[in-house]
Amino acid sequence: MDKAYIKDIYRHPEKYADKEIQVEGWIRTLRASKAFGFIELNDGTFFKNLQVVFEENLENFKEVSKFGISTALIVKGKLVLTPGSKQAFEIKATSIEVEGHADKEYPLQKKRHSFEFLRSIAHLRPRSNTFSAVFRIRSLAAFAIHEFFQKRGFVYVHTPIITGSDCEGAGEMFRVTTLDLNNVPKNEEGKIDTTKDFFGKETNLTVSGQLQGEAYALAFRNIYTFGPTFRAENSNTARHAAEFWMIEPEIAFADLADNMELAEDMIKYIINYVLENAPEEMEFFSKFIDKGLLERLNNIVSSDFEKITYTKAIEILKSAKKEFEFPVEWGCDLQTEHERYITEEVYKKPVFVTDYPKDIKAFYMRMNDDNKTVAAMDLLVPGVGEIIGGSQREERLDVLESRIEEMGLHKDDYWWYLELRKYGGTRHAGFGLGFERVIMYLTGISNIRDVVSFPRTVKTAEF
Ligand code: 4AD
Ligand code: MG
C-alpha cells in the first residue's frame, strides 16, 4: 500500500487510479446517512480536499459517522476515477483510523467566518481555505524571490537584526537592552548608562538592512537581503506591522534607472511564479477575495509600469476633481489616499514615483542637480499603495556628510558607512520591497494582519 499526498493525486490521478493507497489528513467536512458517508479530507499538501467515501460495511462505520471537523485520520482505500461527476476522483475507504480526536467545540465550522474572528484564533486559521491559500502563496513568493536573485548571480547577505545604527534616521526603533529596567544604571549626567549594557552601547532591532547591504554590494556588486525588520511606528493601519519582512537588493555600478528595471523585473517574476505554481489558490482569490485579480495580474506582467516624477504626481493630484483628506502641496509626503488615486484612478497599473523632495526622504539618497530633490523611487500599486521604497545612494563623501549634518544626525554614528565612499565608492542603488505588501498585492487581501502568520501590530502580540 502506497502512502499518497493529496497534491500528487490531483496532479497525477492516473498514477493512483484503482490502486490501494493510504492518505493522512484532517476532516474538513463530513456528512453521513445510514448507509454511507462522505468526508472532505485535507492533508495539508494541497489547497483542495480529497473526497473519502465510506460505507456501512466499514468496521467502525457508526463511530466514523460521528467524527467532528478536524479529526485527524489515516484512511486506506482504493482511488477510483469518477469522470463526469463533481470530483474527478474519490477514495473508497476500506479502513479509517483515528490519529487524533477533535473536540466538538472546534471553532472553525463550515460557515464563512469573518477575518476579525479568524485573527482571534491565529493558531487555527491556517486550516481555513483562505489562510491555507495565503500562506502557501507566501511560501512560494519567498522562493520565487530567492530564485529571481540567485539566477542573476546576486549574493544573499544576512544583515544583523540587532544593530547600533538607524538606517532610516526616523527614530522608529525598538530598543534592545539587557539592562534591568527597574534598576537602570545612570551616568554622571543622570542619563541611562548604555555602556553598562550587553553591547556597551545603545542597540535596536533593525528597521532595514540597507546600510550593511551597501557594504556588501561594494564587495560583491549585486546582493540582496531577505529578513525580518521592525518598526515602532505607532500607526494602526491595514498596511503597517511592527514586524515585517523586507527584501533589499543593492546593486553597484548602477543608477536609478537600473534600479527601477530590476524592481519591475522582480515584481513580474514573482507574479508569474505564483500564477504558474499556485493556479488553484490564485483562482480562489480572484473568485472570493478580489474579483478580477487574475485578469489584473495578467495585464500587469504583459505591460510596462508607469514612471512619473513626484512633481508630476503633485500636479496630477492638484488637478484632481476630488477632495483629499490631506491637502496636496509640493513638499508634502504622499498619503495612502494620494497613492491610491494615482494608481487606481489615473494609471490603473503600478507606478514608479521618482525624485522626491530631499526633506521628506532619508539622508542616504543621492542629491539631484536641482539641489531640491533626491534620486528616490517608490513603487505604488493599485489596492495597496507603496510596496517598494528605494533610491540611488549618495556616493559623494562631502555631499553625504553635509546631508547627515543637515538632517541632525551624527557623523560619528555612520563612520563605517562614510568609509565606503572613501575606498572605491561607486554609483550604487537599491530598494526595499515590503514582503507582506507584495503578498497583499498578489492575493487581494486588504489587511496586513491577514498575510502574517502571527501578526505584531499595535497592542497585538498574543500568539
Ligand atoms: O520605504 P522604506 O522605509 O525603505 C527602506 O527601509 C529602505 N532602507 C529600503 C532600501 O532602499 N533598501 O521601506 C521599504 C518598504 C516599503 O515600501 C513597504 O513596502 C515596507 O518596506 N514597509 C512596511 N511594511 C509593513 N509594515 C511597515 N511598518 C512597513 N514599513 C515599510
Ligand atoms: Mg517608504
XYZ file of C-alpha atoms and ligand atoms in Angstrom:
495
model
C 0.000 0.000 0.000
C 1.420 3.356 -1.064
C 1.185 6.486 1.026
C -0.055 9.329 -1.128
C -0.150 13.093 -0.841
C -3.338 14.762 -1.981
C -1.346 17.181 -4.115
C 0.187 14.314 -6.085
C -3.208 12.687 -6.526
C -4.578 15.916 -8.020
C -1.594 16.375 -10.289
C -1.402 12.739 -11.477
C -4.641 10.890 -10.692
C -3.895 8.294 -13.362
C -0.856 7.162 -11.348
C -3.087 6.188 -8.442
C -6.190 5.028 -10.294
C -7.610 1.740 -8.959
C -4.702 1.398 -6.529
C -4.859 0.805 -2.800
C -3.438 3.891 -1.120
C -3.132 5.471 2.297
C -3.791 9.146 2.973
C -3.420 11.018 6.238
C -5.245 14.230 6.974
C -7.896 16.178 8.798
C -11.647 16.210 8.268
C -12.855 19.444 6.691
C -16.471 18.325 6.318
C -18.350 15.143 6.980
C -21.870 14.076 6.124
C -23.252 10.638 6.646
C -26.523 8.803 6.172
C -27.470 5.352 7.461
C -25.767 3.529 4.648
C -22.808 5.659 3.594
C -20.956 8.903 4.193
C -18.576 11.460 2.646
C -15.556 13.113 4.154
C -13.703 16.041 2.641
C -10.186 15.286 3.791
C -7.345 17.798 3.709
C -3.803 16.589 4.247
C -2.082 19.976 4.139
C -0.157 19.241 0.944
C -2.718 20.907 -1.281
C -5.331 23.608 -1.249
C -8.074 21.182 -2.233
C -9.619 18.282 -0.364
C -9.895 14.642 -1.286
C -13.333 13.086 -1.109
C -13.457 9.948 1.003
C -16.466 7.682 0.631
C -17.226 5.212 3.382
C -19.991 2.636 3.571
C -21.924 0.578 6.070
C -19.566 -2.365 5.728
C -16.738 -0.318 7.272
C -15.895 -1.864 10.629
C -16.287 1.359 12.609
C -18.957 2.936 10.367
C -21.054 4.302 13.230
C -18.100 5.863 15.012
C -16.753 7.460 11.829
C -20.178 8.927 11.018
C -19.984 10.991 14.192
C -16.458 12.386 13.858
C -16.150 16.132 14.253
C -14.436 18.557 11.921
C -10.637 18.483 12.249
C -10.393 14.892 13.449
C -7.043 13.537 12.259
C -7.409 10.342 10.241
C -5.480 7.637 8.486
C -7.555 6.464 5.562
C -6.853 3.378 3.483
C -8.739 2.524 0.372
C -8.900 2.434 -3.385
C -8.697 5.557 -5.504
C -11.406 5.489 -8.144
C -11.718 7.875 -11.031
C -15.213 9.305 -11.323
C -15.170 11.300 -14.542
C -18.252 13.382 -15.160
C -19.133 13.810 -11.503
C -18.371 16.857 -9.331
C -14.996 15.488 -8.285
C -12.794 13.720 -10.783
C -11.848 11.044 -8.242
C -12.543 9.801 -4.763
C -11.185 7.245 -2.362
C -13.381 4.330 -1.312
C -12.342 3.645 2.239
C -11.586 0.133 3.419
C -10.266 1.353 6.757
C -10.471 4.653 8.668
C -8.323 5.009 11.768
C -8.303 7.951 14.144
C -4.965 9.538 14.861
C -6.328 12.459 16.892
C -9.852 13.197 18.016
C -11.292 16.703 17.644
C -13.450 18.248 20.286
C -16.937 19.162 19.119
C -16.258 22.768 20.163
C -13.763 23.186 17.334
C -14.259 26.834 16.386
C -13.830 26.532 12.616
C -17.169 25.331 11.400
C -18.293 25.025 7.817
C -19.830 28.503 7.546
C -17.817 31.535 6.493
C -16.029 33.267 9.361
C -15.038 36.930 9.417
C -11.361 37.824 9.159
C -11.629 39.587 12.533
C -12.801 36.389 14.174
C -10.118 34.347 12.457
C -7.443 36.741 13.743
C -8.511 35.877 17.276
C -7.703 32.217 16.532
C -4.465 32.784 14.652
C -3.252 29.341 15.733
C -6.138 27.645 13.907
C -6.769 29.897 10.934
C -4.170 28.267 8.629
C -6.698 25.413 8.458
C -9.263 27.579 6.706
C -9.428 27.810 2.917
C -8.405 31.452 2.707
C -5.438 31.151 5.002
C -4.358 27.858 3.563
C -4.103 29.702 0.243
C -2.470 32.852 1.680
C 0.340 31.050 3.437
C 1.085 28.763 0.534
C 1.377 31.847 -1.691
C 3.630 33.455 0.902
C 5.933 30.448 0.839
C 6.020 30.297 -2.960
C 6.633 34.034 -3.303
C 9.606 33.799 -0.932
C 11.052 31.028 -3.050
C 10.388 32.983 -6.259
C 12.297 35.964 -4.871
C 15.316 33.870 -3.974
C 15.198 32.180 -7.367
C 14.951 35.517 -9.175
C 18.046 36.931 -7.498
C 20.064 33.726 -7.420
C 19.534 33.198 -11.154
C 21.030 36.636 -11.684
C 24.039 35.861 -9.541
C 23.082 38.063 -6.586
C 24.670 37.115 -3.272
C 22.238 36.613 -0.377
C 23.531 38.542 2.634
C 22.256 38.107 6.180
C 22.378 41.543 7.744
C 22.116 41.900 11.528
C 18.836 42.022 13.406
C 20.370 43.807 16.393
C 22.121 46.967 15.334
C 23.504 50.242 16.593
C 22.540 52.265 13.506
C 19.243 53.778 12.456
C 19.060 53.248 8.718
C 16.082 55.444 8.029
C 17.066 58.061 10.610
C 13.422 58.185 11.596
C 13.853 57.010 15.185
C 11.173 54.326 14.930
C 13.232 51.626 16.556
C 12.612 49.049 19.240
C 15.335 49.277 21.873
C 17.182 46.076 22.669
C 18.631 46.035 26.124
C 19.844 43.662 28.790
C 19.610 46.376 31.444
C 17.188 45.818 34.301
C 14.521 48.429 33.656
C 13.671 48.600 37.361
C 17.222 49.433 38.237
C 18.783 51.281 35.320
C 22.409 52.368 35.763
C 22.806 56.141 35.307
C 25.882 58.081 34.229
C 27.131 61.366 35.705
C 24.624 63.348 33.683
C 21.815 61.259 35.102
C 21.136 59.555 31.771
C 20.902 55.812 31.183
C 24.459 54.497 31.069
C 24.305 52.389 27.932
C 27.996 51.470 28.250
C 26.846 49.104 31.010
C 24.605 47.272 28.561
C 25.497 43.940 26.948
C 26.760 45.565 23.760
C 28.283 48.534 25.565
C 26.153 50.891 23.521
C 22.557 51.605 22.645
C 21.177 48.968 20.297
C 17.918 48.433 18.457
C 16.103 45.970 16.255
C 16.910 46.774 12.647
C 14.500 48.894 10.578
C 16.348 47.972 7.375
C 19.441 46.033 6.357
C 20.323 48.568 3.692
C 23.421 50.201 5.174
C 25.110 46.868 5.812
C 23.800 45.708 2.422
C 25.635 48.599 0.772
C 28.887 47.454 2.354
C 28.399 44.037 0.755
C 27.344 45.449 -2.625
C 30.630 47.321 -2.703
C 32.373 43.955 -2.413
C 30.080 41.585 -4.354
C 28.499 44.064 -6.765
C 24.987 42.605 -6.580
C 23.495 41.437 -3.310
C 20.126 41.057 -1.644
C 18.864 40.629 1.869
C 15.631 38.932 2.872
C 14.838 39.083 6.534
C 12.706 40.456 9.334
C 12.652 44.179 10.057
C 10.981 46.094 12.846
C 9.329 49.468 13.157
C 7.961 51.008 16.301
C 5.714 53.352 14.367
C 2.500 53.747 16.238
C 0.301 53.543 13.162
C -2.683 51.308 13.459
C -3.397 50.849 9.759
C -4.175 47.944 7.479
C -0.727 48.228 5.866
C 1.676 48.609 8.798
C 3.063 45.953 11.063
C 5.688 46.310 13.782
C 7.455 43.196 12.498
C 7.572 42.612 8.761
C 9.901 41.076 6.221
C 11.830 43.044 3.697
C 13.773 42.154 0.564
C 16.572 44.615 -0.089
C 18.686 44.262 -3.213
C 21.673 46.563 -3.616
C 23.497 46.936 -6.925
C 26.851 48.590 -7.651
C 27.816 50.422 -10.852
C 24.128 51.162 -11.225
C 21.794 54.137 -11.122
C 18.109 54.839 -10.526
C 17.044 53.613 -13.987
C 18.811 50.268 -13.406
C 17.142 50.090 -10.018
C 13.647 50.550 -11.477
C 14.312 47.973 -14.166
C 15.356 45.455 -11.521
C 12.291 46.176 -9.395
C 9.919 45.803 -12.331
C 11.527 42.537 -13.472
C 11.361 41.184 -9.923
C 7.673 42.015 -9.394
C 6.769 40.434 -12.736
C 8.822 37.363 -11.900
C 7.001 36.883 -8.600
C 3.588 37.297 -10.221
C 4.398 34.828 -12.985
C 5.772 32.362 -10.488
C 2.682 32.234 -8.299
C 0.333 32.186 -11.291
C 2.190 29.179 -12.640
C 2.754 27.346 -9.395
C -0.446 28.003 -7.481
C -3.224 28.271 -10.055
C -5.890 26.849 -7.707
C -5.109 29.327 -4.935
C -4.945 32.278 -7.316
C -8.268 31.338 -8.846
C -9.759 31.163 -5.360
C -8.575 34.707 -4.546
C -9.890 36.012 -7.815
C -13.284 34.448 -7.150
C -13.802 35.062 -3.444
C -11.453 37.805 -2.231
C -10.818 40.254 -5.054
C -12.881 39.890 -8.213
C -10.830 40.320 -11.355
C -7.500 39.765 -9.591
C -6.271 37.247 -12.157
C -7.084 39.472 -15.082
C -5.322 42.390 -13.434
C -2.192 40.435 -12.616
C -2.072 39.003 -16.126
C -2.271 42.510 -17.558
C 0.494 43.709 -15.302
C 3.022 41.138 -16.402
C 2.412 41.961 -20.030
C 2.683 45.764 -19.879
C 5.226 48.345 -18.704
C 4.981 50.035 -15.338
C 4.350 53.785 -15.421
C 7.099 56.215 -14.393
C 6.356 59.743 -13.176
C 8.250 62.260 -11.085
C 6.998 63.398 -7.709
C 6.470 66.869 -9.181
C 4.212 65.395 -11.861
C 2.351 63.388 -9.216
C 1.653 66.596 -7.304
C 0.333 68.276 -10.462
C -1.989 65.332 -11.081
C -3.267 65.378 -7.512
C -3.797 69.141 -7.529
C -5.860 68.994 -10.679
C -7.891 66.007 -9.420
C -11.607 66.587 -9.213
C -11.589 65.072 -5.794
C -11.353 66.303 -2.206
C -8.471 64.686 -0.358
C -8.395 64.440 3.395
C -4.747 65.543 3.354
C -4.185 68.667 1.245
C -1.596 68.438 -1.517
C 1.312 70.860 -1.847
C 4.773 70.388 -3.398
C 6.891 69.144 -0.498
C 4.211 67.077 1.237
C 4.517 63.350 1.738
C 2.145 61.248 -0.349
C -0.602 59.696 1.759
C -2.324 56.409 1.021
C -5.323 58.229 -0.492
C -2.982 60.029 -2.916
C -1.119 56.872 -3.826
C -4.352 55.041 -4.456
C -5.764 57.850 -6.587
C -2.693 57.810 -8.824
C -2.575 54.049 -9.279
C -6.274 53.175 -9.191
C -7.948 56.115 -10.853
C -5.320 57.652 -13.109
C -2.997 54.904 -14.366
C -4.688 51.671 -13.225
C -1.330 49.919 -13.003
C 1.894 50.005 -10.962
C 3.529 53.437 -10.972
C 7.082 54.428 -10.053
C 7.203 57.871 -8.498
C 10.708 59.327 -8.611
C 12.693 62.370 -7.497
C 11.057 63.275 -4.211
C 11.869 66.445 -2.269
C 15.011 65.835 -0.215
C 13.322 66.939 3.009
C 10.875 64.049 3.099
C 13.410 61.332 2.285
C 16.314 59.652 4.078
C 19.837 61.079 4.299
C 21.476 58.462 2.067
C 19.559 59.254 -1.135
C 21.562 60.820 -3.932
C 21.054 64.554 -4.351
C 19.857 65.595 -7.795
C 21.406 68.531 -9.679
C 18.493 70.784 -8.720
C 19.585 70.505 -5.065
C 15.928 70.165 -4.115
C 15.094 66.596 -4.987
C 16.791 63.240 -4.495
C 17.096 60.197 -6.771
C 14.366 58.268 -4.951
C 11.825 55.817 -6.316
C 8.704 54.435 -4.707
C 6.636 51.798 -6.443
C 2.912 52.297 -5.905
C 0.391 49.634 -6.864
C -3.410 49.570 -7.064
C -5.088 48.264 -3.936
C -2.086 48.542 -1.648
C -0.177 51.765 -2.327
C 3.590 51.778 -1.685
C 5.180 48.358 -1.900
C 8.743 49.431 -2.685
C 10.895 52.286 -1.456
C 14.340 52.771 -2.930
C 16.912 55.138 -4.326
C 20.268 55.707 -5.884
C 22.677 56.238 -2.989
C 24.796 59.295 -2.358
C 28.316 58.154 -3.232
C 29.983 61.599 -2.886
C 31.546 61.740 0.562
C 31.284 65.521 1.009
C 27.652 65.667 -0.068
C 26.759 62.735 2.167
C 28.484 64.303 5.169
C 26.640 67.543 4.775
C 23.315 65.712 4.350
C 23.909 63.834 7.610
C 24.551 67.115 9.390
C 21.634 68.865 7.737
C 19.299 66.166 8.998
C 20.538 66.468 12.560
C 22.242 63.076 12.583
C 25.742 62.399 13.917
C 28.614 61.690 11.550
C 30.362 59.524 14.125
C 27.464 57.100 14.186
C 27.959 56.473 10.497
C 31.787 56.361 10.340
C 31.980 52.966 8.660
C 29.216 53.862 6.193
C 31.096 57.013 5.236
C 34.291 54.997 4.748
C 32.602 53.013 1.989
C 32.753 56.263 -0.026
C 36.463 56.664 0.630
C 37.620 53.300 -0.624
C 36.370 52.795 -4.136
C 32.888 54.153 -3.672
C 30.894 53.759 -6.874
C 27.489 54.626 -8.176
C 25.079 52.268 -6.488
C 21.386 51.879 -5.867
C 18.891 49.616 -4.158
C 15.414 49.260 -2.810
C 13.310 47.591 -0.153
C 10.277 45.511 -1.045
C 7.818 45.025 1.812
C 7.152 41.290 1.673
C 3.717 41.476 3.332
C 2.690 44.275 0.985
C 3.545 42.190 -2.067
C 1.561 39.270 -0.641
C -1.426 41.590 -0.208
C -0.980 42.639 -3.808
C -0.802 39.041 -5.063
C -3.813 37.809 -3.125
C -6.103 40.819 -2.916
C -6.135 40.505 0.880
C -6.650 44.016 2.199
C -5.291 43.827 5.742
C -1.648 43.123 6.551
C -2.775 41.161 9.638
C -4.128 38.520 7.284
C -0.892 37.804 5.439
C 1.302 37.356 8.546
C 1.136 34.087 10.478
C 1.108 35.729 13.899
C 0.948 39.480 13.340
C 2.721 42.015 15.515
C 0.817 45.262 15.350
C -0.136 47.917 17.878
C -1.318 46.136 21.009
C -1.313 42.677 19.455
C 1.314 40.088 20.284
C -0.891 37.425 21.799
C 0.367 34.394 19.968
O 10.348 52.800 2.255
P 11.099 52.091 3.336
O 11.064 52.665 4.687
O 12.580 51.961 2.784
C 13.656 51.465 3.454
O 13.639 50.955 4.550
C 14.918 51.475 2.629
N 16.058 51.384 3.557
C 14.882 50.342 1.654
C 16.082 50.305 0.753
O 16.253 51.182 -0.060
N 16.894 49.276 0.866
O 10.580 50.583 3.432
C 10.608 49.747 2.295
C 9.300 49.008 2.145
C 8.080 49.911 1.977
O 7.919 50.304 0.646
C 6.975 48.993 2.444
O 6.605 48.115 1.411
C 7.636 48.193 3.539
O 9.024 48.268 3.330
N 7.304 48.718 4.865
C 6.425 48.153 5.701
N 5.652 47.061 5.566
C 4.859 46.733 6.599
N 4.791 47.421 7.753
C 5.552 48.529 7.937
N 5.503 49.169 9.100
C 6.411 48.938 6.878
N 7.294 49.948 6.714
C 7.817 49.795 5.498
Mg 8.975 54.336 2.013
